[in-house]
Every structure is written in C-alpha cells, then in structure tokens.
mmCIF file of C-alpha atoms and ligand atoms in Angstrom:
data_model
loop_
_atom_site.group_PDB
_atom_site.id
_atom_site.type_symbol
_atom_site.label_atom_id
_atom_site.label_comp_id
_atom_site.label_asym_id
_atom_site.label_seq_id
_atom_site.Cartn_x
_atom_site.Cartn_y
_atom_site.Cartn_z
ATOM 1 C CA MET Y 1 18.917 3.316 4.041
ATOM 2 C CA SER Y 2 17.612 2.183 7.392
ATOM 3 C CA GLU Y 3 15.472 -0.928 7.658
ATOM 4 C CA GLU Y 4 12.662 1.208 8.987
ATOM 5 C CA ILE Y 5 12.624 3.507 5.966
ATOM 6 C CA LYS Y 6 12.869 0.522 3.647
ATOM 7 C CA GLU Y 7 9.890 -1.006 5.372
ATOM 8 C CA LYS Y 8 7.937 2.234 5.049
ATOM 9 C CA LYS Y 9 8.669 2.438 1.335
ATOM 10 C CA GLY Y 10 7.503 -1.118 0.850
ATOM 11 C CA PHE Y 11 4.390 -0.320 2.810
ATOM 12 C CA PHE Y 12 3.522 2.685 0.706
ATOM 13 C CA LYS Y 13 4.242 0.811 -2.526
ATOM 14 C CA ARG Y 14 1.880 -1.991 -1.496
ATOM 15 C CA LEU Y 15 -0.790 0.522 -0.533
ATOM 16 C CA ARG Y 16 -0.458 2.204 -3.907
ATOM 17 C CA GLU Y 17 -0.586 -1.102 -5.758
ATOM 18 C CA GLY Y 18 -3.510 -2.277 -3.666
ATOM 19 C CA LEU Y 19 -5.388 0.899 -4.433
ATOM 20 C CA SER Y 20 -4.586 0.918 -8.138
ATOM 21 C CA LYS Y 21 -8.010 -0.282 -9.319
ATOM 22 C CA THR Y 22 -9.676 2.062 -6.876
ATOM 23 C CA ARG Y 23 -7.492 4.886 -8.161
ATOM 24 C CA ASN Y 24 -8.240 4.165 -11.789
ATOM 25 C CA ASN Y 25 -11.880 4.599 -10.979
ATOM 26 C CA ILE Y 26 -11.558 8.226 -10.043
ATOM 27 C CA ALA Y 27 -8.110 9.500 -10.924
ATOM 28 C CA GLU Y 28 -8.859 10.266 -14.537
ATOM 29 C CA SER Y 29 -12.035 12.238 -13.968
ATOM 30 C CA PHE Y 30 -10.374 13.942 -11.038
ATOM 31 C CA SER Y 31 -7.453 14.991 -13.231
ATOM 32 C CA ASN Y 32 -9.684 16.161 -16.062
ATOM 33 C CA ILE Y 33 -11.493 18.635 -13.850
ATOM 34 C CA PHE Y 34 -8.326 20.568 -13.304
ATOM 35 C CA LYS Y 35 -7.844 21.074 -17.014
ATOM 36 C CA ALA Y 36 -10.667 23.608 -16.833
ATOM 37 C CA ASN Y 37 -9.739 27.137 -17.754
ATOM 38 C CA GLU Y 38 -11.727 28.889 -15.145
ATOM 39 C CA ILE Y 39 -13.002 28.319 -11.673
ATOM 40 C CA ASP Y 40 -16.681 28.833 -12.407
ATOM 41 C CA ASP Y 41 -19.981 27.132 -11.674
ATOM 42 C CA ASP Y 42 -19.233 24.447 -14.262
ATOM 43 C CA PHE Y 43 -15.983 23.647 -12.542
ATOM 44 C CA TYR Y 44 -17.627 23.260 -9.150
ATOM 45 C CA GLU Y 45 -20.429 21.208 -10.645
ATOM 46 C CA GLU Y 46 -18.033 18.798 -12.298
ATOM 47 C CA LEU Y 47 -16.025 18.527 -9.144
ATOM 48 C CA GLU Y 48 -19.149 17.791 -7.141
ATOM 49 C CA GLU Y 49 -20.144 15.075 -9.589
ATOM 50 C CA THR Y 50 -16.723 13.439 -9.463
ATOM 51 C CA LEU Y 51 -16.533 13.453 -5.694
ATOM 52 C CA ILE Y 52 -20.008 11.948 -5.387
ATOM 53 C CA MET Y 53 -19.121 9.339 -7.990
ATOM 54 C CA SER Y 54 -16.081 8.416 -5.947
ATOM 55 C CA ASP Y 55 -18.417 7.452 -3.081
ATOM 56 C CA MET Y 56 -17.578 10.486 -1.034
ATOM 57 C CA GLY Y 57 -21.255 10.943 -0.211
ATOM 58 C CA PHE Y 58 -23.345 14.078 -0.547
ATOM 59 C CA GLU Y 59 -22.697 15.572 2.875
ATOM 60 C CA THR Y 60 -18.932 15.185 2.702
ATOM 61 C CA THR Y 61 -18.790 16.447 -0.871
ATOM 62 C CA GLU Y 62 -20.672 19.604 0.094
ATOM 63 C CA LYS Y 63 -18.343 20.138 3.015
ATOM 64 C CA ILE Y 64 -15.276 19.824 0.794
ATOM 65 C CA ILE Y 65 -16.662 22.158 -1.876
ATOM 66 C CA ASP Y 66 -17.673 24.807 0.649
ATOM 67 C CA ASP Y 67 -14.193 24.681 2.153
ATOM 68 C CA LEU Y 68 -12.662 24.913 -1.292
ATOM 69 C CA LYS Y 69 -14.766 27.942 -2.227
ATOM 70 C CA ASP Y 70 -13.640 29.710 0.942
ATOM 71 C CA LYS Y 71 -9.988 28.959 0.226
ATOM 72 C CA VAL Y 72 -10.237 30.020 -3.415
ATOM 73 C CA LYS Y 73 -11.666 33.361 -2.317
ATOM 74 C CA GLU Y 74 -9.244 33.818 0.549
ATOM 75 C CA LEU Y 75 -6.165 33.008 -1.526
ATOM 76 C CA LYS Y 76 -7.516 34.718 -4.666
ATOM 77 C CA ILE Y 77 -6.866 31.613 -6.736
ATOM 78 C CA LYS Y 78 -7.584 31.872 -10.443
ATOM 79 C CA GLU Y 79 -6.332 28.584 -11.903
ATOM 80 C CA ALA Y 80 -8.218 25.336 -11.626
ATOM 81 C CA GLU Y 81 -5.024 23.302 -11.381
ATOM 82 C CA ALA Y 82 -4.154 25.036 -8.112
ATOM 83 C CA CYS Y 83 -7.325 23.580 -6.605
ATOM 84 C CA ARG Y 84 -6.004 20.025 -6.790
ATOM 85 C CA GLU Y 85 -3.598 20.506 -3.925
ATOM 86 C CA LEU Y 86 -6.158 22.515 -1.952
ATOM 87 C CA ILE Y 87 -8.720 19.717 -2.184
ATOM 88 C CA ILE Y 88 -6.203 17.073 -1.222
ATOM 89 C CA ASN Y 89 -5.276 19.101 1.841
ATOM 90 C CA ILE Y 90 -8.914 19.748 2.755
ATOM 91 C CA ILE Y 91 -9.626 16.021 2.615
ATOM 92 C CA ARG Y 92 -6.558 15.183 4.634
ATOM 93 C CA ASP Y 93 -7.485 17.668 7.335
ATOM 94 C CA GLN Y 94 -10.924 16.092 7.659
ATOM 95 C CA MET Y 95 -9.468 12.675 8.133
ATOM 96 C CA SER Y 96 -6.793 13.185 10.722
ATOM 97 C CA VAL Y 97 -6.677 10.244 13.117
ATOM 98 C CA GLU Y 98 -5.752 11.037 16.695
ATOM 99 C CA ASP Y 99 -2.587 9.426 18.021
ATOM 100 C CA SER Y 100 -4.608 7.850 20.814
ATOM 101 C CA ALA Y 101 -6.648 5.868 18.254
ATOM 102 C CA TYR Y 102 -4.320 2.889 18.599
ATOM 103 C CA ASP Y 103 -3.747 3.026 22.359
ATOM 104 C CA PHE Y 104 -5.870 -0.087 22.731
ATOM 105 C CA GLU Y 105 -3.194 -2.128 20.975
ATOM 106 C CA ASN Y 106 -0.948 -1.683 23.987
ATOM 107 C CA LYS Y 107 -3.520 -2.407 26.655
ATOM 108 C CA LYS Y 108 -5.146 -5.596 27.770
ATOM 109 C CA THR Y 109 -7.936 -5.465 25.235
ATOM 110 C CA VAL Y 110 -10.946 -7.367 23.971
ATOM 111 C CA ILE Y 111 -11.627 -6.459 20.345
ATOM 112 C CA PHE Y 112 -15.152 -7.099 19.092
ATOM 113 C CA VAL Y 113 -15.219 -7.371 15.339
ATOM 114 C CA ILE Y 114 -18.701 -6.625 14.050
ATOM 115 C CA GLY Y 115 -20.392 -6.097 10.692
ATOM 116 C CA VAL Y 116 -22.721 -7.795 8.239
ATOM 117 C CA ASN Y 117 -22.013 -11.116 6.576
ATOM 118 C CA GLY Y 118 -19.269 -11.301 3.969
ATOM 119 C CA VAL Y 119 -17.572 -7.975 4.641
ATOM 120 C CA GLY Y 120 -14.324 -9.566 5.825
ATOM 121 C CA LYS Y 121 -14.586 -9.869 9.617
ATOM 122 C CA THR Y 122 -12.961 -13.284 9.940
ATOM 123 C CA THR Y 123 -10.239 -12.457 7.427
ATOM 124 C CA SER Y 124 -9.446 -9.173 9.179
ATOM 125 C CA ILE Y 125 -9.224 -10.940 12.532
ATOM 126 C CA GLY Y 126 -6.673 -13.341 11.035
ATOM 127 C CA LYS Y 127 -4.630 -10.451 9.677
ATOM 128 C CA LEU Y 128 -4.814 -8.475 12.938
ATOM 129 C CA ALA Y 129 -3.833 -11.527 14.971
ATOM 130 C CA ALA Y 130 -0.733 -12.012 12.834
ATOM 131 C CA GLN Y 131 0.249 -8.350 13.221
ATOM 132 C CA TYR Y 132 -0.206 -8.285 16.975
ATOM 133 C CA LYS Y 133 1.666 -11.540 17.325
ATOM 134 C CA ALA Y 134 4.544 -10.152 15.265
ATOM 135 C CA GLN Y 135 4.652 -7.276 17.775
ATOM 136 C CA GLY Y 136 5.291 -9.840 20.502
ATOM 137 C CA LYS Y 137 1.787 -9.805 21.934
ATOM 138 C CA LYS Y 138 -0.087 -12.756 23.294
ATOM 139 C CA VAL Y 139 -3.176 -13.120 21.137
ATOM 140 C CA LEU Y 140 -6.291 -15.243 21.471
ATOM 141 C CA MET Y 141 -9.272 -15.621 19.128
ATOM 142 C CA ALA Y 142 -12.885 -16.375 20.081
ATOM 143 C CA ALA Y 143 -15.198 -17.992 17.526
ATOM 144 C CA ALA Y 144 -18.421 -16.242 18.571
ATOM 145 C CA ASP Y 145 -19.938 -16.504 15.094
ATOM 146 C CA THR Y 146 -21.582 -19.836 15.789
ATOM 147 C CA PHE Y 147 -24.217 -19.820 13.046
ATOM 148 C CA ARG Y 148 -22.395 -22.185 10.726
ATOM 149 C CA ALA Y 149 -19.722 -24.781 11.366
ATOM 150 C CA ALA Y 150 -17.884 -23.406 8.328
ATOM 151 C CA ALA Y 151 -17.511 -20.034 10.023
ATOM 152 C CA ILE Y 152 -15.833 -21.658 13.010
ATOM 153 C CA ASP Y 153 -13.562 -23.710 10.747
ATOM 154 C CA GLN Y 154 -12.619 -20.615 8.803
ATOM 155 C CA LEU Y 155 -11.484 -18.852 11.972
ATOM 156 C CA LYS Y 156 -9.556 -21.993 12.982
ATOM 157 C CA THR Y 157 -7.715 -21.878 9.666
ATOM 158 C CA TRP Y 158 -6.774 -18.261 10.336
ATOM 159 C CA SER Y 159 -5.642 -19.080 13.865
ATOM 160 C CA ASP Y 160 -3.276 -21.700 12.395
ATOM 161 C CA ARG Y 161 -2.031 -19.286 9.786
ATOM 162 C CA ALA Y 162 -1.394 -16.559 12.331
ATOM 163 C CA GLY Y 163 -0.028 -19.024 14.870
ATOM 164 C CA VAL Y 164 -2.358 -17.984 17.690
ATOM 165 C CA GLU Y 165 -4.721 -19.929 19.922
ATOM 166 C CA ILE Y 166 -8.467 -20.061 19.511
ATOM 167 C CA ILE Y 167 -11.439 -20.731 21.764
ATOM 168 C CA ALA Y 168 -14.383 -22.317 19.959
ATOM 169 C CA GLN Y 169 -17.498 -24.342 20.667
ATOM 170 C CA ASN Y 170 -19.798 -26.187 18.328
ATOM 171 C CA GLU Y 171 -22.111 -24.754 15.713
ATOM 172 C CA GLY Y 172 -25.219 -23.265 17.291
ATOM 173 C CA ALA Y 173 -23.574 -22.566 20.644
ATOM 174 C CA ASP Y 174 -24.526 -19.384 22.486
ATOM 175 C CA PRO Y 175 -22.008 -16.734 21.354
ATOM 176 C CA SER Y 176 -21.932 -15.322 24.879
ATOM 177 C CA ALA Y 177 -20.899 -18.729 26.221
ATOM 178 C CA VAL Y 178 -17.990 -18.717 23.791
ATOM 179 C CA VAL Y 179 -17.023 -15.242 24.993
ATOM 180 C CA PHE Y 180 -17.264 -16.421 28.594
ATOM 181 C CA ASP Y 181 -14.887 -19.329 27.866
ATOM 182 C CA ALA Y 182 -12.537 -17.089 25.953
ATOM 183 C CA VAL Y 183 -12.381 -14.570 28.807
ATOM 184 C CA SER Y 184 -11.523 -17.333 31.294
ATOM 185 C CA ALA Y 185 -8.778 -18.538 28.977
ATOM 186 C CA ALA Y 186 -7.492 -15.000 28.369
ATOM 187 C CA LYS Y 187 -7.199 -14.408 32.110
ATOM 188 C CA ALA Y 188 -5.541 -17.763 32.777
ATOM 189 C CA ARG Y 189 -3.082 -17.351 29.893
ATOM 190 C CA ASN Y 190 -2.343 -13.689 30.501
ATOM 191 C CA THR Y 191 -3.476 -12.762 26.998
ATOM 192 C CA ASP Y 192 -2.817 -9.261 25.719
ATOM 193 C CA ILE Y 193 -5.413 -9.147 22.966
ATOM 194 C CA LEU Y 194 -8.573 -11.197 22.611
ATOM 195 C CA LEU Y 195 -10.172 -10.964 19.170
ATOM 196 C CA VAL Y 196 -13.874 -11.856 19.068
ATOM 197 C CA ASP Y 197 -15.414 -12.891 15.745
ATOM 198 C CA THR Y 198 -19.160 -12.199 15.688
ATOM 199 C CA ALA Y 199 -22.067 -13.233 13.491
ATOM 200 C CA GLY Y 200 -23.203 -10.847 10.800
ATOM 201 C CA ARG Y 201 -26.622 -12.253 10.120
ATOM 202 C CA LEU Y 202 -28.730 -11.432 13.106
ATOM 203 C CA HIS Y 203 -32.307 -11.112 12.009
ATOM 204 C CA ASN Y 204 -33.177 -7.759 13.388
ATOM 205 C CA LYS Y 205 -31.842 -4.765 15.194
ATOM 206 C CA LYS Y 206 -33.118 -5.823 18.596
ATOM 207 C CA ASN Y 207 -31.571 -9.250 18.233
ATOM 208 C CA LEU Y 208 -28.266 -7.712 17.280
ATOM 209 C CA MET Y 209 -28.359 -5.185 20.098
ATOM 210 C CA ASP Y 210 -29.191 -7.848 22.683
ATOM 211 C CA GLU Y 211 -26.427 -10.146 21.506
ATOM 212 C CA LEU Y 212 -23.739 -7.472 21.515
ATOM 213 C CA ALA Y 213 -24.904 -6.096 24.868
ATOM 214 C CA LYS Y 214 -24.816 -9.570 26.386
ATOM 215 C CA MET Y 215 -21.259 -10.164 25.244
ATOM 216 C CA ARG Y 216 -20.140 -6.794 26.554
ATOM 217 C CA ARG Y 217 -21.791 -7.471 29.917
ATOM 218 C CA ILE Y 218 -19.754 -10.628 30.251
ATOM 219 C CA ILE Y 219 -16.566 -8.680 29.660
ATOM 220 C CA SER Y 220 -17.387 -5.992 32.224
ATOM 221 C CA LYS Y 221 -18.380 -8.607 34.785
ATOM 222 C CA GLU Y 222 -15.715 -11.265 34.218
ATOM 223 C CA TYR Y 223 -12.861 -9.202 32.838
ATOM 224 C CA PRO Y 224 -13.300 -5.705 34.293
ATOM 225 C CA ASP Y 225 -9.689 -4.656 33.834
ATOM 226 C CA ALA Y 226 -9.834 -5.287 30.095
ATOM 227 C CA ASN Y 227 -10.315 -2.462 27.662
ATOM 228 C CA VAL Y 228 -13.054 -3.004 25.064
ATOM 229 C CA GLU Y 229 -12.538 -1.952 21.461
ATOM 230 C CA SER Y 230 -15.366 -2.386 19.020
ATOM 231 C CA LEU Y 231 -14.376 -2.363 15.353
ATOM 232 C CA ILE Y 232 -16.896 -2.443 12.539
ATOM 233 C CA VAL Y 233 -15.845 -4.033 9.259
ATOM 234 C CA LEU Y 234 -17.211 -2.516 6.049
ATOM 235 C CA ASP Y 235 -16.751 -3.713 2.490
ATOM 236 C CA GLY Y 236 -15.333 -0.784 0.539
ATOM 237 C CA THR Y 237 -16.815 -2.003 -2.730
ATOM 238 C CA THR Y 238 -20.364 -1.538 -1.450
ATOM 239 C CA GLY Y 239 -20.168 2.241 -1.412
ATOM 240 C CA GLN Y 240 -23.076 4.003 0.215
ATOM 241 C CA ASN Y 241 -24.392 0.698 1.608
ATOM 242 C CA ALA Y 242 -21.282 0.518 3.750
ATOM 243 C CA LEU Y 243 -22.037 3.957 5.096
ATOM 244 C CA GLU Y 244 -25.595 2.883 5.871
ATOM 245 C CA GLN Y 245 -24.371 -0.237 7.695
ATOM 246 C CA ALA Y 246 -22.041 1.867 9.803
ATOM 247 C CA ARG Y 247 -24.974 4.151 10.686
ATOM 248 C CA GLN Y 248 -27.161 1.184 11.621
ATOM 249 C CA PHE Y 249 -24.566 -0.469 13.817
ATOM 250 C CA SER Y 250 -23.612 2.768 15.526
ATOM 251 C CA SER Y 251 -27.271 3.253 16.444
ATOM 252 C CA VAL Y 252 -27.244 0.030 18.472
ATOM 253 C CA THR Y 253 -23.717 -0.205 19.813
ATOM 254 C CA GLU Y 254 -20.671 1.889 20.506
ATOM 255 C CA ILE Y 255 -18.110 1.782 17.712
ATOM 256 C CA ASN Y 256 -14.510 2.798 18.311
ATOM 257 C CA GLY Y 257 -13.144 2.316 14.860
ATOM 258 C CA ILE Y 258 -13.654 1.096 11.331
ATOM 259 C CA ILE Y 259 -11.919 -1.457 9.158
ATOM 260 C CA ILE Y 260 -12.576 -0.922 5.452
ATOM 261 C CA THR Y 261 -11.832 -4.012 3.392
ATOM 262 C CA LYS Y 262 -11.456 -4.841 -0.298
ATOM 263 C CA LEU Y 263 -9.902 -1.526 -1.230
ATOM 264 C CA ASP Y 264 -7.772 -3.571 -3.635
ATOM 265 C CA GLY Y 265 -10.924 -4.253 -5.649
ATOM 266 C CA THR Y 266 -13.211 -1.899 -7.461
ATOM 267 C CA ALA Y 267 -13.939 0.279 -4.458
ATOM 268 C CA LYS Y 268 -14.105 3.928 -5.311
ATOM 269 C CA GLY Y 269 -11.993 5.006 -2.366
ATOM 270 C CA GLY Y 270 -14.059 8.019 -1.379
ATOM 271 C CA ILE Y 271 -16.010 5.791 0.974
ATOM 272 C CA ALA Y 272 -13.176 5.828 3.524
ATOM 273 C CA ILE Y 273 -13.362 9.588 3.543
ATOM 274 C CA ALA Y 274 -17.161 9.782 3.707
ATOM 275 C CA ILE Y 275 -17.447 7.358 6.607
ATOM 276 C CA GLN Y 276 -14.869 9.076 8.723
ATOM 277 C CA SER Y 277 -16.227 12.504 7.993
ATOM 278 C CA GLU Y 278 -19.938 11.728 8.456
ATOM 279 C CA LEU Y 279 -19.840 9.405 11.431
ATOM 280 C CA ASN Y 280 -16.890 10.920 13.168
ATOM 281 C CA VAL Y 281 -15.505 7.466 13.855
ATOM 282 C CA PRO Y 282 -11.938 6.928 12.705
ATOM 283 C CA VAL Y 283 -11.019 4.443 10.018
ATOM 284 C CA LYS Y 284 -8.278 2.504 11.779
ATOM 285 C CA TYR Y 285 -7.320 -0.232 9.321
ATOM 286 C CA ILE Y 286 -7.786 -0.931 5.647
ATOM 287 C CA GLY Y 287 -7.783 -4.275 3.854
ATOM 288 C CA ILE Y 288 -6.006 -4.307 0.518
ATOM 289 C CA GLY Y 289 -6.004 -8.002 -0.351
ATOM 290 C CA GLU Y 290 -6.787 -11.491 0.876
ATOM 291 C CA LYS Y 291 -3.374 -12.395 2.207
ATOM 292 C CA ILE Y 292 -2.315 -12.307 5.828
ATOM 293 C CA ASP Y 293 -0.238 -9.140 5.481
ATOM 294 C CA ASP Y 294 -2.816 -7.263 3.402
ATOM 295 C CA LEU Y 295 -4.070 -5.114 6.249
ATOM 296 C CA GLN Y 296 -2.612 -1.753 7.115
ATOM 297 C CA LYS Y 297 -3.145 0.904 9.705
ATOM 298 C CA PHE Y 298 -5.026 3.675 8.020
ATOM 299 C CA ASP Y 299 -2.764 6.606 7.359
ATOM 300 C CA PRO Y 300 -4.848 9.433 5.834
ATOM 301 C CA ASN Y 301 -1.750 11.077 4.456
ATOM 302 C CA SER Y 302 -0.566 8.066 2.470
ATOM 303 C CA TYR Y 303 -4.118 7.141 1.543
ATOM 304 C CA VAL Y 304 -5.021 10.478 0.019
ATOM 305 C CA THR Y 305 -1.635 10.660 -1.670
ATOM 306 C CA ALA Y 306 -1.980 7.159 -3.095
ATOM 307 C CA LEU Y 307 -5.477 7.965 -4.289
ATOM 308 C CA PHE Y 308 -5.353 11.482 -5.666
ATOM 309 C CA ALA Y 309 -1.801 12.555 -6.373
ATOM 310 C CA ASP Y 310 -1.006 12.800 -10.038
ATOM 311 C CA PHE Y 311 1.195 9.769 -10.502
ATOM 312 C CA ASP Y 312 1.282 10.292 -14.231
ATOM 313 C CA VAL Y 313 3.828 12.929 -13.495
ATOM 314 C CA LYS Y 314 7.032 11.017 -13.077
ATOM 315 C CA SER Y 315 8.742 13.419 -10.718
ATOM 316 C CA ASP Y 316 5.902 12.972 -8.255
ATOM 317 C CA ILE Y 317 6.336 9.222 -8.176
ATOM 318 C CA GLU Y 318 10.054 9.471 -7.659
ATOM 319 C CA MET Y 319 9.681 12.103 -5.037
ATOM 320 C CA ILE Y 320 7.264 10.016 -3.032
ATOM 321 C CA ILE Y 321 9.139 6.764 -3.361
ATOM 322 C CA ASP Y 322 12.421 8.455 -2.517
ATOM 323 C CA SER Y 323 11.227 10.304 0.511
ATOM 324 C CA ASP Y 324 10.887 9.046 3.992
ATOM 325 C CA ILE Y 325 7.133 8.742 4.171
ATOM 326 C CA GLU Y 326 7.113 9.737 7.806
ATOM 327 C CA LYS Y 327 8.626 13.067 6.968
ATOM 328 C CA ILE Y 328 5.970 14.015 4.460
ATOM 329 C CA GLN Y 329 3.865 16.669 6.104
ATOM 330 C CA PRO Y 330 0.443 17.697 4.843
ATOM 331 C CA ASP Y 331 1.829 21.055 3.679
ATOM 332 C CA ASP Y 332 4.703 19.598 1.705
ATOM 333 C CA ASP Y 333 4.483 20.461 -1.945
ATOM 334 C CA LEU Y 334 4.038 16.872 -2.997
ATOM 335 C CA PHE Y 335 1.630 17.805 -5.683
ATOM 336 C CA ASP Y 336 3.491 20.565 -7.413
ATOM 337 C CA VAL Y 337 4.031 19.800 -11.032
HETATM 338 P P1 LIG Q 1 -17.100 -12.268 7.161
HETATM 339 O O1 LIG Q 1 -18.342 -12.971 6.733
HETATM 340 O O2 LIG Q 1 -17.389 -10.840 7.496
HETATM 341 O O3 LIG Q 1 -16.361 -12.979 8.239
HETATM 342 O O4 LIG Q 1 -16.144 -12.213 5.865
HETATM 343 P P2 LIG Q 1 -14.885 -13.135 5.508
HETATM 344 O O5 LIG Q 1 -13.721 -12.803 6.363
HETATM 345 O O6 LIG Q 1 -15.307 -14.537 5.446
HETATM 346 O O7 LIG Q 1 -14.549 -12.573 4.050
HETATM 347 C C1 LIG Q 1 -15.438 -12.672 2.961
HETATM 348 C C2 LIG Q 1 -14.627 -12.689 1.669
HETATM 349 O O8 LIG Q 1 -13.971 -11.441 1.483
HETATM 350 C C3 LIG Q 1 -13.521 -13.744 1.666
HETATM 351 O O9 LIG Q 1 -13.480 -14.342 0.397
HETATM 352 C C4 LIG Q 1 -12.246 -12.923 1.910
HETATM 353 O O10 LIG Q 1 -11.096 -13.520 1.343
HETATM 354 C C5 LIG Q 1 -12.589 -11.633 1.237
HETATM 355 N N1 LIG Q 1 -11.822 -10.492 1.776
HETATM 356 C C6 LIG Q 1 -11.726 -10.052 3.048
HETATM 357 N N2 LIG Q 1 -10.951 -8.944 3.134
HETATM 358 C C7 LIG Q 1 -10.528 -8.665 1.871
HETATM 359 C C8 LIG Q 1 -9.698 -7.628 1.287
HETATM 360 O O11 LIG Q 1 -9.182 -6.709 1.935
HETATM 361 N N3 LIG Q 1 -9.502 -7.706 -0.052
HETATM 362 C C9 LIG Q 1 -10.069 -8.686 -0.827
HETATM 363 N N4 LIG Q 1 -9.817 -8.667 -2.127
HETATM 364 N N5 LIG Q 1 -10.846 -9.657 -0.315
HETATM 365 C C10 LIG Q 1 -11.076 -9.642 1.014
HETATM 366 MG MG1 LIG Q 2 -16.896 -14.679 9.277
#
C-alpha cells in the first residue's frame, strides 16, 4: 500500500472517529426513517423532522426533500430504503467544493480569521500554521486580537507549537497597527502565508465593519500583490446560531470560506451542510479536536459518508476502509446493503 493511500485511510478514520458523537446524534433517527414501509406523507414528514433536528436548517431541508420527491417520481421508487442513497447523493451534490477553493494556499496570501469569541479562531490559526509549514511554506502569524493579553499569549503558544514566527504588540494596541507591522515583516521575510487573528467581541456591527475594512485597506495599500482570504470560524455545536453569525458577518465583509470547529463534540453535523447551501460560501476546513493536527480540509464526500452511511453494516465499513478514498465517486454504490 502506498504511503499516500495509508495517509488517506488514516485521515478518513480520524474524521469518522471525530464525528462519532455528531453521528450518534442523527444516525439512529436517520436509519429508522428508512424502515418505513411506504414512501408517503408520514415518511416525508419524519424525514423533514430528522433533517431539521440535525441542524440542516429549514431552507436546506426543504430543498433536499423537494429534490428527493422529484427523484422518487422520476425513478419510480417504491421502497423507503432506496431513498437513503438518494438523499446522501442529493446532499453531496449541494456541497461540492470547487477545486479553486484552495488556490489561495499556493499564493502569497493574507488570511483573515474572523468570527465571534470562543469559536476557535486562535486554535484554528495554530492548526493551519502547522499544516502550511509542513507543506514547506513560510508562515507568519499576526496577533490582531489585542483586547486581552491572554489572547496574545495564546497565539504565541500556538506559534511555538507550530514552529512559526509571530508579530505581536501589547494588549490594547490598534489591531491595524499590528497588521501594518506584520505586513512589513511578511514582505521583508518573503512570507508565503500571513495568518491574522482578529477580535471576536466588537461591540456593534459598525465597529466590526470599520475594523475589518481598515485592516483590509492596509493590505491593499502596503501589500498589493498579496491575495486576501477571509475565513469565518463557526462553532459547530451552536447550530442555527452559527448560521446566523455567518449571515451577520457576510453582511459586513466579504467571506471566502468557512471553518467549522468542534465537530468532534455534540454538533449535529447538518450545520456544515446548511451553511454551505444557504450562504453559498464553501466550508473549507473542519475542526475535529483540540490538537494541532485536528483540522482537515473539508471533503463533502468523506463528510457525508462519515455522517450518514450505515456503518452498522459491517461490509460498508470494510469497503470504505479498504478502498482508496480518492477513488470513491459520488455514484459508487457505497451504501448498498
Ligand atoms: P477564539 O476565541 O475564537 O480564538 O477561540 P479559541 O481558539 O480560543 O478556542 C476556544 C476553545 O475552543 C478552546 O478551548 C479550544 O481548545 C476549543 N476548540 C477550538 N477548536 C476546537 C475543535 O475543533 N474541537 C474541540 N473539541 N475544541 C476546539
Ligand atoms: Mg482567540
């Protein structure tokens, strides 16, 4: 077995383990629906309830059910069990992430990491820094969350852990001044990726908008050849609140991607699907633990498989573990029992 395939298997196993609590939250009710004898109004109602309970959100749930109804009619499906695979495929189609979504990783880029307090911004920056560094990139961090000294110290700890440099000032410093310093350092040191940690507790929308706009202006003025990537971090365990935060932030600033954290906890998983589908902004990374390597690129295929496939059926588990994940196509009969 090649090292690459081994690595992929390990990756998928960790994702599945990380999502196990999340899975337990929905898998059973999801499975029970398909024990129905007929595809009738009751069946659709139960399905709707389960999807909403999994944090899929009303809009997304309706979209999925409408699609399913069309497919059931078109393919003249009579058995409820056959709908499992259809739904999984419908969800996967809605979540496809364009290949270009990660182009920024290979450009000279400034990544703004935004989001409310406590969602996992600083932690995710630490994890990203370690990944980029492992890819041979020159990485720099900027401690632009200057509200508390502890926030700056926390980022310093992560910079040590990841083995990358950090630009910081004292508590209370103007975040834009920190960004200015960091940009000068990035240019002088020929940095590939500059990760900017931002404060999550700005008092109001205007304040937030002004702060983010100011930082972006500094980049376009002082570092015009750098690409800007703005990633919002959302705590997966907060369900519909996370969706609301994403809406709020996207109303004041451009967002290029989403990091959903704490999917190893009691998150209901559907939130990743709802956010992507309703805001049309791709989920790019997911956090599945507190350790430095507990952040993965979001792969809708593995995610939906890890979440919804019937792992109680042994052959499914073996099939997935034994296959080269890369070769699994959405149409593969992974879910046949
Ligand atoms: P910030 O305020 O947005 O910068 O959030 P922090 O990075 O300080 O994280 C807040 C808490 O969430 C910390 O205790 C982190 O260890 C924890 N955390 C962050 N990401 C994850 C994750 O993916 N899984 C789990 N279980 N905890 C996480
Ligand atoms: Mg922080």
